Amino acid sequence: KAGVTQTPRYLIKTRGQQVTLSCSPISGHRSVSWYQQTPGQGLQFLFEYFSETQRNKGNFPGRFSGRQFSNSRSEMNVSTLELGDSALYLCASSSGSGANVLTFGAGSRLTVL
Amino acid sequence: QKEVEQDPGPLSVPEGAIVSLNCTYSNSAFQYFMWYRQYSRKGPELLMYTYSSGNKEDGRFTAQVDKSSKYISLFIRDSQPSDSATYLCAMSERGGSEKLVFGKGTKLTVNP
């Protein structure tokens, strides 16, 4: 059974640019969540999508957005990049109901110069 | 005060030692408690999942939750070098919610 796949694994951007990250969940999983991981703040919840609808949202500015497609694949976008956006962005999928057992991908490491 | 506090370590122990990892939290609404393990350059993987107070054992791992003290623990018996990783506690208010609140993680090294 394939795991959660995130692309790209590594990317470098400059301030002011925008970036789009992609996540393919485990087959059959309808929920996709996104987290930001930094050394200073640890893992922080960005948002969760279930059946193409945003179901939960964390405390991040509007520059961070996401969407989910009908096949449950998800993308997140960060616009007007800032140096502080440098982080590991983790996607997790789950069935979306019952126990909140998340399966994480390996992450996309974003460096903003 | 952060919602979840976790000592970042690092923690270094000899092979075979018993390891104790802990988190405290301030939100009394948390009911679901998890421990994740994260190896370098990998995503976190779920180790233990418990609901409300009590103990749960799985092989060499035991998770304890004390809701009255707002304190959770993970014990690793007979630790192995392969247990070297960062351990993250996580919590949520309700099941089916993918909005988890994580501790910052404790980096553990088990020396052969």
PDB file of C-alpha atoms in Angstrom, chain B residues 10 24 40 49 60 67 71 74 82 84-85 90 95 102 110:
ATOM      1  CA  PRO B  10      18.634  15.937  23.770  1.00  0.00           C
ATOM      2  CA  THR B  24       2.469  18.500  29.994  1.00  0.00           C
ATOM      3  CA  SER B  40      15.812  12.276  10.416  1.00  0.00           C
ATOM      4  CA  TYR B  49      -2.715   6.336  20.571  1.00  0.00           C
ATOM      5  CA  ARG B  60       8.428  -2.300  24.483  1.00  0.00           C
ATOM      6  CA  LYS B  67      -5.627  13.911  32.875  1.00  0.00           C
ATOM      7  CA  TYR B  71       0.634  14.936  32.073  1.00  0.00           C
ATOM      8  CA  LEU B  74       5.950   7.372  27.002  1.00  0.00           C
ATOM      9  CA  SER B  82      17.073   1.896  16.253  1.00  0.00           C
ATOM     10  CA  SER B  84      17.171   6.882  18.171  1.00  0.00           C
ATOM     11  CA  ALA B  85      14.786   9.510  16.808  1.00  0.00           C
ATOM     12  CA  ALA B  90       0.350  15.184  20.171  1.00  0.00           C
ATOM     13  CA  GLY B  95     -11.677  12.062  17.676  1.00  0.00           C
ATOM     14  CA  PHE B 102       2.129  18.823  19.032  1.00  0.00           C
ATOM     15  CA  VAL B 110      20.447   5.270  22.200  1.00  0.00           C
TER      16      VAL B 110
END
